[in-house]
CSV table of C-alpha atoms in Angstrom, one decimal:
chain,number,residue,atom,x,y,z
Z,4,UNK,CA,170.2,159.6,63.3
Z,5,UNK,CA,171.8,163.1,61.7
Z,6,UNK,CA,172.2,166.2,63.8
Z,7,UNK,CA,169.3,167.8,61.5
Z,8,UNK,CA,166.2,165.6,61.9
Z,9,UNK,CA,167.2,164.7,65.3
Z,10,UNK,CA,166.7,167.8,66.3
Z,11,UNK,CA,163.7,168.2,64.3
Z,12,UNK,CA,162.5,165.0,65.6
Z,13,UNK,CA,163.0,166.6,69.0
Z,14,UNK,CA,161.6,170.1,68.2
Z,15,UNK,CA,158.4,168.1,67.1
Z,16,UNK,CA,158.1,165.8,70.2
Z,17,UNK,CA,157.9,169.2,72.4
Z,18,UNK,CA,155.1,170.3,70.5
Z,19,UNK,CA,152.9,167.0,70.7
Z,20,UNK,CA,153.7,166.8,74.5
Z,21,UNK,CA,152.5,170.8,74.8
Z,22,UNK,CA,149.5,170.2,72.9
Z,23,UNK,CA,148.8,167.4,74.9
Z,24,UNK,CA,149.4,169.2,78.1
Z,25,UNK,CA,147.0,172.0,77.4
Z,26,UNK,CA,144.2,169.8,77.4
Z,27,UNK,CA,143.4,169.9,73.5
Z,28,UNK,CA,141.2,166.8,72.3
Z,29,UNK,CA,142.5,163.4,72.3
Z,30,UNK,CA,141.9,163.3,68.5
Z,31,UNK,CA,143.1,166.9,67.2
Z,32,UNK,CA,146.4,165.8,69.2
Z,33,UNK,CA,147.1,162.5,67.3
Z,34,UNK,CA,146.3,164.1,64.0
Z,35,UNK,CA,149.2,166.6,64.8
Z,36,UNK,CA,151.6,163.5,65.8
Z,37,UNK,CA,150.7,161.9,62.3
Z,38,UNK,CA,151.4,165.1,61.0
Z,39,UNK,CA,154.8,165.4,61.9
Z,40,UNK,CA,155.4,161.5,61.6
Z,41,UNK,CA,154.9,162.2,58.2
Z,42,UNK,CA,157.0,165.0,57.4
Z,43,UNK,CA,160.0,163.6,59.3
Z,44,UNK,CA,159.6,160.6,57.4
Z,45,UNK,CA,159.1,162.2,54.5
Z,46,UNK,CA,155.9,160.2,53.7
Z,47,UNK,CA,153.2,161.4,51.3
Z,48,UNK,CA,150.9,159.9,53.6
Z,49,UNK,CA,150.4,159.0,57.4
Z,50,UNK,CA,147.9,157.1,59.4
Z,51,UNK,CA,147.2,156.3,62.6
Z,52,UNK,CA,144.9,153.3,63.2
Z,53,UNK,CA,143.1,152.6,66.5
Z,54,UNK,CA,142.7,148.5,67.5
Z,55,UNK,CA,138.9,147.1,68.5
Z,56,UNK,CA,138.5,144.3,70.5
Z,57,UNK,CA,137.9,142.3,67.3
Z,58,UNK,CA,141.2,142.6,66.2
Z,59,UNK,CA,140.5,145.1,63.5
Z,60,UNK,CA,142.1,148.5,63.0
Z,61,UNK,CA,140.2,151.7,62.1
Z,62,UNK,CA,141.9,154.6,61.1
Z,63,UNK,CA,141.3,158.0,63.5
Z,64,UNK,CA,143.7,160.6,62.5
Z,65,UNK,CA,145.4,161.2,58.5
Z,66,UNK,CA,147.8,163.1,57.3
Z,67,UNK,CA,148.3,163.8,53.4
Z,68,UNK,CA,146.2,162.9,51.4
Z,69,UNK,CA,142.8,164.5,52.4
Z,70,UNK,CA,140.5,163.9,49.5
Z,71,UNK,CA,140.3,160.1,49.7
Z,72,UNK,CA,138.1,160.1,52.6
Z,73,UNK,CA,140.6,157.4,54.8
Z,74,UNK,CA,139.3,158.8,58.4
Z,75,UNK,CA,137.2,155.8,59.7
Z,76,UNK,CA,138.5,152.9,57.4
Z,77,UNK,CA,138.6,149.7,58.9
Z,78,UNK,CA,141.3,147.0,58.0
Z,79,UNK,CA,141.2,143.7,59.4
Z,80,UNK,CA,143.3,141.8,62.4
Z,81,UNK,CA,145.9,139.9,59.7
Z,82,UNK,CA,146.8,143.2,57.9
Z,83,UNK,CA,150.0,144.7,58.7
Z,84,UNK,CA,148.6,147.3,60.8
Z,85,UNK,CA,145.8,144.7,62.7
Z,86,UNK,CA,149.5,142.5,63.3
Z,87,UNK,CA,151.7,145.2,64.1
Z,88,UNK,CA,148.6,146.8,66.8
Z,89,UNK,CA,148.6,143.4,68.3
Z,90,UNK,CA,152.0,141.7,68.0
Z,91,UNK,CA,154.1,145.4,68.9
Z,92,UNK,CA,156.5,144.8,66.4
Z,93,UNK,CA,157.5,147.2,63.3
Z,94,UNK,CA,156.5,146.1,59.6
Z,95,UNK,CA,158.3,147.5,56.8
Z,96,UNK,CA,158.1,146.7,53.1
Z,97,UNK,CA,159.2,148.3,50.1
Z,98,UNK,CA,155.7,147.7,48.4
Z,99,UNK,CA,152.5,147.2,50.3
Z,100,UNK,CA,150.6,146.0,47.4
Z,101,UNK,CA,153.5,143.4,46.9
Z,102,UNK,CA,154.6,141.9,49.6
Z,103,UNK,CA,152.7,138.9,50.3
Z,104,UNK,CA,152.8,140.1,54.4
Z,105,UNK,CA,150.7,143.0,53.4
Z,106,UNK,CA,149.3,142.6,49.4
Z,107,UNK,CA,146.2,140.6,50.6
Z,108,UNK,CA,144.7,143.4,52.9
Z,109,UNK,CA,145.7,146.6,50.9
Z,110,UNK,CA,142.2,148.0,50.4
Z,111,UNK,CA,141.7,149.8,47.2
Z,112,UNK,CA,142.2,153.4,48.7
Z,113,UNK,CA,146.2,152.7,49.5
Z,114,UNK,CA,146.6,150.9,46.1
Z,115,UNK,CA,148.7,154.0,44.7
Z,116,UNK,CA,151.3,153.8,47.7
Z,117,UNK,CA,154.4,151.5,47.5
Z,118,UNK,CA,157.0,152.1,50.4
Z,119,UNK,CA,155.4,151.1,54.0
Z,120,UNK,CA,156.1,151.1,57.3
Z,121,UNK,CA,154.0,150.5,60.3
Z,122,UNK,CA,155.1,150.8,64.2
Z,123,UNK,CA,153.3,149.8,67.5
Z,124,UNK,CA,151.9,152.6,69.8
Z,125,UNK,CA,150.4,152.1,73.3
Z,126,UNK,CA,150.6,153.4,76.4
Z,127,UNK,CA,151.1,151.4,80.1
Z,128,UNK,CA,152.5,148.8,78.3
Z,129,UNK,CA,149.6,147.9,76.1
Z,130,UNK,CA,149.4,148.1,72.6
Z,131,UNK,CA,146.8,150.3,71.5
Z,132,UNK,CA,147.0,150.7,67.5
Z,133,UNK,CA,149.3,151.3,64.7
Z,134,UNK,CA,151.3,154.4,63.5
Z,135,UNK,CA,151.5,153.8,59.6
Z,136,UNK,CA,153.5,156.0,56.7
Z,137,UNK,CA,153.2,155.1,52.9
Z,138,UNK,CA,155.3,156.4,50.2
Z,139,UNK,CA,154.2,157.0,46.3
Z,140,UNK,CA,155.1,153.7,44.3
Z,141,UNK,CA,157.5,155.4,42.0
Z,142,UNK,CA,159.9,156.8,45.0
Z,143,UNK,CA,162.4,154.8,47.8
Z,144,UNK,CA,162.1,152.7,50.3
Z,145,UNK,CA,162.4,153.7,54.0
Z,146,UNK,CA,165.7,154.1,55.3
Z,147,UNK,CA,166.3,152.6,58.8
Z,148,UNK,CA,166.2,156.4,60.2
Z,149,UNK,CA,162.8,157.2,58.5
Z,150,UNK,CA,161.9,153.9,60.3
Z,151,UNK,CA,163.4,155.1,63.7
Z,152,UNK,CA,161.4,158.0,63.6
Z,153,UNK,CA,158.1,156.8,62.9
Z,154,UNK,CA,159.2,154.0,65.9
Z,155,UNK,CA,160.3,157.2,68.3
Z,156,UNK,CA,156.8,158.9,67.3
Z,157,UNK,CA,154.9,155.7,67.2
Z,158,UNK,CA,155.8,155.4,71.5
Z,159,UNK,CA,155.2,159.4,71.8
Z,160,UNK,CA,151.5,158.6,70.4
Z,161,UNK,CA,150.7,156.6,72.9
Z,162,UNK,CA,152.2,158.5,75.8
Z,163,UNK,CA,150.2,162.1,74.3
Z,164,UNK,CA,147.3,160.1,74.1
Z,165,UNK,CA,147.0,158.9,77.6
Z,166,UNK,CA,148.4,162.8,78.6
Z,167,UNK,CA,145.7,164.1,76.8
Z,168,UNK,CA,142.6,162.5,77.6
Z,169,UNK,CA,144.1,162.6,81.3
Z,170,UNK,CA,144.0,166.8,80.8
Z,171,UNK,CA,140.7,166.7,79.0
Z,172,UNK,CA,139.6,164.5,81.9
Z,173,UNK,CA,140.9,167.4,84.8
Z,174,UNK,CA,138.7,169.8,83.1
Z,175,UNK,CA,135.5,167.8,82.7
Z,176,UNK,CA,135.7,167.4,86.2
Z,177,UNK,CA,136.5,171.2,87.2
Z,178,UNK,CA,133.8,172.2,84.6
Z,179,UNK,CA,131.8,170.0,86.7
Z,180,UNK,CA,132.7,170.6,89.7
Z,181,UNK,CA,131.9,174.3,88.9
Z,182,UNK,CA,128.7,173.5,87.5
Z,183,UNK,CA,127.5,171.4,90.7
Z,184,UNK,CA,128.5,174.4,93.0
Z,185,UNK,CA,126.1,176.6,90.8
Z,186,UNK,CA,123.5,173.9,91.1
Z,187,UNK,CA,124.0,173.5,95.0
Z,188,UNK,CA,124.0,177.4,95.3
Z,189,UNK,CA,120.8,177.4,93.2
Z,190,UNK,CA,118.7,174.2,95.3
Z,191,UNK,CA,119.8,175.2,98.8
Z,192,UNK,CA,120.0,178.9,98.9
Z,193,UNK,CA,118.0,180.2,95.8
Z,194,UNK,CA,115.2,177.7,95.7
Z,195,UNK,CA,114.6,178.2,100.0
Z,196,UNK,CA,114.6,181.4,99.8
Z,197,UNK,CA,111.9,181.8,97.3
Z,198,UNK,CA,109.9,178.8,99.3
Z,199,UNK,CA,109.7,180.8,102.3
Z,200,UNK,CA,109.2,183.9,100.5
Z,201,UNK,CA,105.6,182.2,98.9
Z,202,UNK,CA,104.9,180.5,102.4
Z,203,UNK,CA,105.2,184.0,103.7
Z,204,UNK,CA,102.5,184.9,101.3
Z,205,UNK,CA,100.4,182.2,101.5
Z,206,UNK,CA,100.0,182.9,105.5
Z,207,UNK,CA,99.6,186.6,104.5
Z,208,UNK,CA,96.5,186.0,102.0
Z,209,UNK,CA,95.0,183.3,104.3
Z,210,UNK,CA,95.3,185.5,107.6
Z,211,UNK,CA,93.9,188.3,105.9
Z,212,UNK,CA,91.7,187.4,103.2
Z,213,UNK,CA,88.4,189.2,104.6
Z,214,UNK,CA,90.4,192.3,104.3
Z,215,UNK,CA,91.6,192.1,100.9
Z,216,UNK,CA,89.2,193.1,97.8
Z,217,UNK,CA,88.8,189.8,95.5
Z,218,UNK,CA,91.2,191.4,92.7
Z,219,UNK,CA,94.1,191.7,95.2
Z,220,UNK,CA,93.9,188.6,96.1
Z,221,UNK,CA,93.8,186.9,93.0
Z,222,UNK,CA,96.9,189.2,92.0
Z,223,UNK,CA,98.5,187.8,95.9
Z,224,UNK,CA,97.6,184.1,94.5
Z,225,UNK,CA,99.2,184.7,91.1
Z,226,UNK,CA,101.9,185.6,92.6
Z,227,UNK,CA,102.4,182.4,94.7
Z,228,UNK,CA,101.8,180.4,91.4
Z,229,UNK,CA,104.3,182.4,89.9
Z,230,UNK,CA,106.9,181.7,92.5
Z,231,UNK,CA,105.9,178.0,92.5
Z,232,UNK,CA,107.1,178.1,88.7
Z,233,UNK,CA,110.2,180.0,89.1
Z,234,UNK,CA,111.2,177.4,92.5
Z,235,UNK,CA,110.3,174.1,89.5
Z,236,UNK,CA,111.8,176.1,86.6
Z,237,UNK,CA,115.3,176.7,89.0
Z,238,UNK,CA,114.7,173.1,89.9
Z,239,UNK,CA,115.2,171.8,86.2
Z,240,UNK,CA,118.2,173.9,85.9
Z,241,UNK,CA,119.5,171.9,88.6
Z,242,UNK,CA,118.8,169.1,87.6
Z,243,UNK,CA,120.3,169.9,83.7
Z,244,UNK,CA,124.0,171.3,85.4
Z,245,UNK,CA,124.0,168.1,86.8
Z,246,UNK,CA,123.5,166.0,84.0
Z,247,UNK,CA,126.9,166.0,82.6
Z,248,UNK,CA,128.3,164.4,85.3
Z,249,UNK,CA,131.7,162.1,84.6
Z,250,UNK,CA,131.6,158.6,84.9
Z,251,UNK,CA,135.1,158.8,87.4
Z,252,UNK,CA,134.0,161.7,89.6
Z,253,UNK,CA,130.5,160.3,91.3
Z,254,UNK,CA,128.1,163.1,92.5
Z,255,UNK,CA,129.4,164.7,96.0
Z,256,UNK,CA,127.2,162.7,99.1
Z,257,UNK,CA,124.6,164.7,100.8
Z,258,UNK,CA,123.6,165.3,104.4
Z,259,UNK,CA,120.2,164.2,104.0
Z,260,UNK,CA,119.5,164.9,107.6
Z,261,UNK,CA,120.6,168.3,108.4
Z,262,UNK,CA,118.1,169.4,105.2
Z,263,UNK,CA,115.4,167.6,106.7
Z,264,UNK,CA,115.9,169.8,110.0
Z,265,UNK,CA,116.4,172.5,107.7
Z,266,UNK,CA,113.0,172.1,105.7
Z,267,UNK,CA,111.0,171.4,109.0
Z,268,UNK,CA,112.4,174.6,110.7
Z,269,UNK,CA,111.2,176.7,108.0
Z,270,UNK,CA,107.7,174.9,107.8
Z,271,UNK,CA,107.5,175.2,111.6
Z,272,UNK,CA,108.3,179.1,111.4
Z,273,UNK,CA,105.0,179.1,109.2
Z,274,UNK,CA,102.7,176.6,111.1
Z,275,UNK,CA,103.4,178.6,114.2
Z,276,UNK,CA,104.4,174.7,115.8
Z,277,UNK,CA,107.1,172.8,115.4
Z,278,UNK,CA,106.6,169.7,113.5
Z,279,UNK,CA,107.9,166.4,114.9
Z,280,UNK,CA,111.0,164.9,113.3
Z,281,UNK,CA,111.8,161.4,113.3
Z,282,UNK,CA,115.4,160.2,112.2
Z,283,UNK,CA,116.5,156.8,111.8
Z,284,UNK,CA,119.5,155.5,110.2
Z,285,UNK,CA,122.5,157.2,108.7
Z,286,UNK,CA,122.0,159.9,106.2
Z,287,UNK,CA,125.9,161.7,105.9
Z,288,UNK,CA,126.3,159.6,102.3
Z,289,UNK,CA,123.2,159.8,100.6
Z,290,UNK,CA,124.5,160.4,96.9
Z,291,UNK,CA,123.2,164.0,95.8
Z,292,UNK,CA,120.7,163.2,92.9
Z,293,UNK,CA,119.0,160.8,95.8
Z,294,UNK,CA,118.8,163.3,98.3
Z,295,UNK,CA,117.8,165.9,95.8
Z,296,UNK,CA,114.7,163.6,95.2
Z,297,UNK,CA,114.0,163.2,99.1
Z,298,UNK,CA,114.3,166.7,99.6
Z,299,UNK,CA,111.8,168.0,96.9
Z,300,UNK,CA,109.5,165.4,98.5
Z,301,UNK,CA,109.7,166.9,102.1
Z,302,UNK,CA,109.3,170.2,100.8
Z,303,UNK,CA,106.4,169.9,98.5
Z,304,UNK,CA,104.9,167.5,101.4
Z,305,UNK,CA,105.4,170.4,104.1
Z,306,UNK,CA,104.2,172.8,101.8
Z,307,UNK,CA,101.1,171.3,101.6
Z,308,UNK,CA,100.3,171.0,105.3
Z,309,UNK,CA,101.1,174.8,105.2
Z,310,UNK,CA,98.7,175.7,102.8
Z,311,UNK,CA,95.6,173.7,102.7
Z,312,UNK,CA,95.5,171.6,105.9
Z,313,UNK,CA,94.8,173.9,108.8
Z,314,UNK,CA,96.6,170.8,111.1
Z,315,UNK,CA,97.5,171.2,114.2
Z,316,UNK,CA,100.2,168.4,114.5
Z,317,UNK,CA,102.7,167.1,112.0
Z,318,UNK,CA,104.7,164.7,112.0
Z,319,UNK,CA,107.9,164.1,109.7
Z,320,UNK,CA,109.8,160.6,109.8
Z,321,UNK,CA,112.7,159.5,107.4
Z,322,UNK,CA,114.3,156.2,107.8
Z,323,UNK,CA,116.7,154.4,105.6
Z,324,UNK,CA,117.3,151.1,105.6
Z,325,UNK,CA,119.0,148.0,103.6
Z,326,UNK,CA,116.4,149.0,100.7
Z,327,UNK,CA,116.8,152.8,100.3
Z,328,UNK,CA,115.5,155.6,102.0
Z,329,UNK,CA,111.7,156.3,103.0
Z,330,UNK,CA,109.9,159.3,104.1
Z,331,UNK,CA,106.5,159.8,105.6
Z,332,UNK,CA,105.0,163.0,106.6
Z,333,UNK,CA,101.1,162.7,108.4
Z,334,UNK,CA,99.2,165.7,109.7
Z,335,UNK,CA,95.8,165.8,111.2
Z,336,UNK,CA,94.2,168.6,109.2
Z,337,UNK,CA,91.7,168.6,106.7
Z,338,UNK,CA,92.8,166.9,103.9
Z,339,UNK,CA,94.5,167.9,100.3
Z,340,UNK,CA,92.0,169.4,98.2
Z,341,UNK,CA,91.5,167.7,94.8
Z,342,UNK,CA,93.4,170.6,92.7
Z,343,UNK,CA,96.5,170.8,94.7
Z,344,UNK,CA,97.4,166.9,94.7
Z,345,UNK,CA,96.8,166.6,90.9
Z,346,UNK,CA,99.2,169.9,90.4
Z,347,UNK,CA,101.1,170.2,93.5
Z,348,UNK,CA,102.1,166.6,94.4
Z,349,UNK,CA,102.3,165.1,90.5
Z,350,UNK,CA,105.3,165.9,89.8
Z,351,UNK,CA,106.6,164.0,93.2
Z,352,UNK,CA,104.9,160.8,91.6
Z,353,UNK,CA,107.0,161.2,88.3
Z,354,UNK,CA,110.1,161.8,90.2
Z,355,UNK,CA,109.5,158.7,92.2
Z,356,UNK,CA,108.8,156.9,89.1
Z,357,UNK,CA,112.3,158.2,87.2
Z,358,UNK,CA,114.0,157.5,90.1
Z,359,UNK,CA,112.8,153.8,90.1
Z,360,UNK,CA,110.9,154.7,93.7
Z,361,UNK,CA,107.3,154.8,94.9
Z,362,UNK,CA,104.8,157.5,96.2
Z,363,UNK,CA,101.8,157.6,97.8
Z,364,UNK,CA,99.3,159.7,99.3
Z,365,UNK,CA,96.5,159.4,101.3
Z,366,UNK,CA,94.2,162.2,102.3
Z,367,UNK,CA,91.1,162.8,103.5
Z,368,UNK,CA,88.9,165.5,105.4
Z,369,UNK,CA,88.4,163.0,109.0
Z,370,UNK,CA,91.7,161.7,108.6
Z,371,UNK,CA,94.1,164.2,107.9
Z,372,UNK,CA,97.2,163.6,104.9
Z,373,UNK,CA,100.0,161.3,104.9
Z,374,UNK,CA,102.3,161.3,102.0
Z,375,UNK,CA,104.6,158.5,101.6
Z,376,UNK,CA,107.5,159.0,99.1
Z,377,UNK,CA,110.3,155.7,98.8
Z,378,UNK,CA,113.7,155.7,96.9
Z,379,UNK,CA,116.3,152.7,96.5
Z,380,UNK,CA,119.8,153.4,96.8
């Protein structure tokens, strides 16, 4: 190869493998290595074409001729590109639409191009499409050192490719990792706080509702509602940071039990008694999403018992299980009124539901309340 495009050739392979090191997209880095595939070449057209499972080749990235709409055509497995994507070996011809390798399976849009060449690119040793470069019918062949370059740039495709969705997998995962801090800040910190905040109220309006006119303590209840929406609004943002999560990087486990203590110290610090708390089984790797479900479930149980059950005893068991997790809280006091289980305990039935789990509850004014909330793992 001369001095000249050597050094071109290597000027242009630092730039790919920069791009691809900075975590640009997959696809905007491939169009820039067909770029430059084509200039050293000094093709009037490159492609790079992307093998299915079928065999066929579609291409994903183009370079030179942008007006005849060539991003996402599809040639089949016995063109020279389907061949050279799954045999790894270079085709070149001095006319596409010629040669009786390649004439059969030139589609209409290449029928102006005469010079072709086609080279194998992969990465880990397997063969994942074609780089292709086409030449005007009236000019040259390819020499052999327009050939060795599109072969040189053909194995860099493959290596930037794997480089950069590797970088633009490092930053889904920080992005979130950063977002499931936020959401873990938010649930366990944010979203207690405010519970215990409108618990504190709730024993406030109760203990002292003879002394409050009737307008104040509307205003004290609206205010409870309103921190009941705020807790379910921050709830849905939770649930929406975690949404993106990637496929590789599984949601961080959850100590299932140390929140149930949690949730049950804070409801005992408004019964005035400590609830009973039953453990059984391990609860260190409960996935997050799972846990997140369990949790609401205990809280909106407790919450419950706090506000409208005047018990004197209540008792909290969570077991898991070869089936999944289940959780059971019973009190003896007088029973959910009608309002609050179709707007306070609703929502626990569709998360059940979502989750592929079951609720329950039971309730009555001689019985007491026992709500029974179970999720598969």
């Amino acid at each position: 190869m001369e001095p000249t495009l050597a050094a071109r050739a290597l000027s242009a392979a630092t730039e790919i493998t920069t791009a691809a090191l900075s975590g640009d997209d997959p696809g905007a880095v491939l169009g820039f290595v067909v770029q430059r595939a084509a200039e050293l070449a000094e093709a009037d057209l490159g492609l790079v074409m992307v093998r299915a499972d079928d065999g066929h080749v579609s291409v994903e990235a183009a370079h030179g001729d942008p007006d005849s709409g060539l991003l996402g055509l599809v040639l089949p497995a016995d063109s020279a590109a389907g061949r050279v994507a799954r045999g790894g070996e270079t085709v070149v011809t001095a006319d596409v639409t010629t040669d009786p390798r390649t004439a059969p399976y030139v589609p209409d849009e290449l029928r102006r191009y005469g010079p072709f060449a086609a080279a194998p690119f992969g990465s880990g040793g397997r063969v994942l499409g074609a780089l292709t470069v086409y030449r005007e019918q009236a000019r040259e062949p390819f020499a052999d050192v327009s050939v060795d370059v599109l072969t040189a740039f053909a194995a860099q495709a493959g290596v930037v490719l794997a480089l950069a969705e590797g970088a633009n997998a490092r930053h889904r995962v920080t992005l979130y990792q950063e977002r499931e801090r936020i959401a873990r800040e938010l649930h366990d910190v944010i979203v207690q706080r405010l519970y215990a905040a409108g618990m504190q109220l709730e024993r406030v309006r109760k203990r002292m509702r003879k002394r409050f006119a009737q307008a104040d303590g509307a205003r004290l209840g609206e205010a409870i509602d309103q921190l009941d929406q705020t807790i379910e609004e921050i709830r849905g943002t939770v649930r929406a940071l975690r949404s993106p999560e990637p496929e590789s990087e599984p949601a961080p486990a959850t100590d299932l039990a140390e929140s149930a203590r949690g949730e049950v110290r804070i409801a005992g610090e408004l019964l005035g008694y400590p609830p009973t708390l039953e453990l059984s089984g391990e609860f260190a790797d409960i996935p997050a999403e799972r846990a997140d479900h369990i949790r609401a479930a205990l809280r909106e149980a407790l919450s419950n018992v706090v506000r409208h059950s005047g018990a004197s005893e209540t008792r909290v068991t969570l077991s898991r299980d070869a089936e999944g997790v289940h959780l059971r809280v019973r009190d003896n006091g007088s029973g959910v009124p009608q309002g609050v289980a179709t707007r306070g305990l609703r929502h626990l039935a569709e998360r059940a539901e979502s989750a592929g789990g079951e609720f329950a509850v039971n309730s009555s004014p001689s019985m007491g309340t026992m709500v029974a909330f179970d999720l598969p793992l």
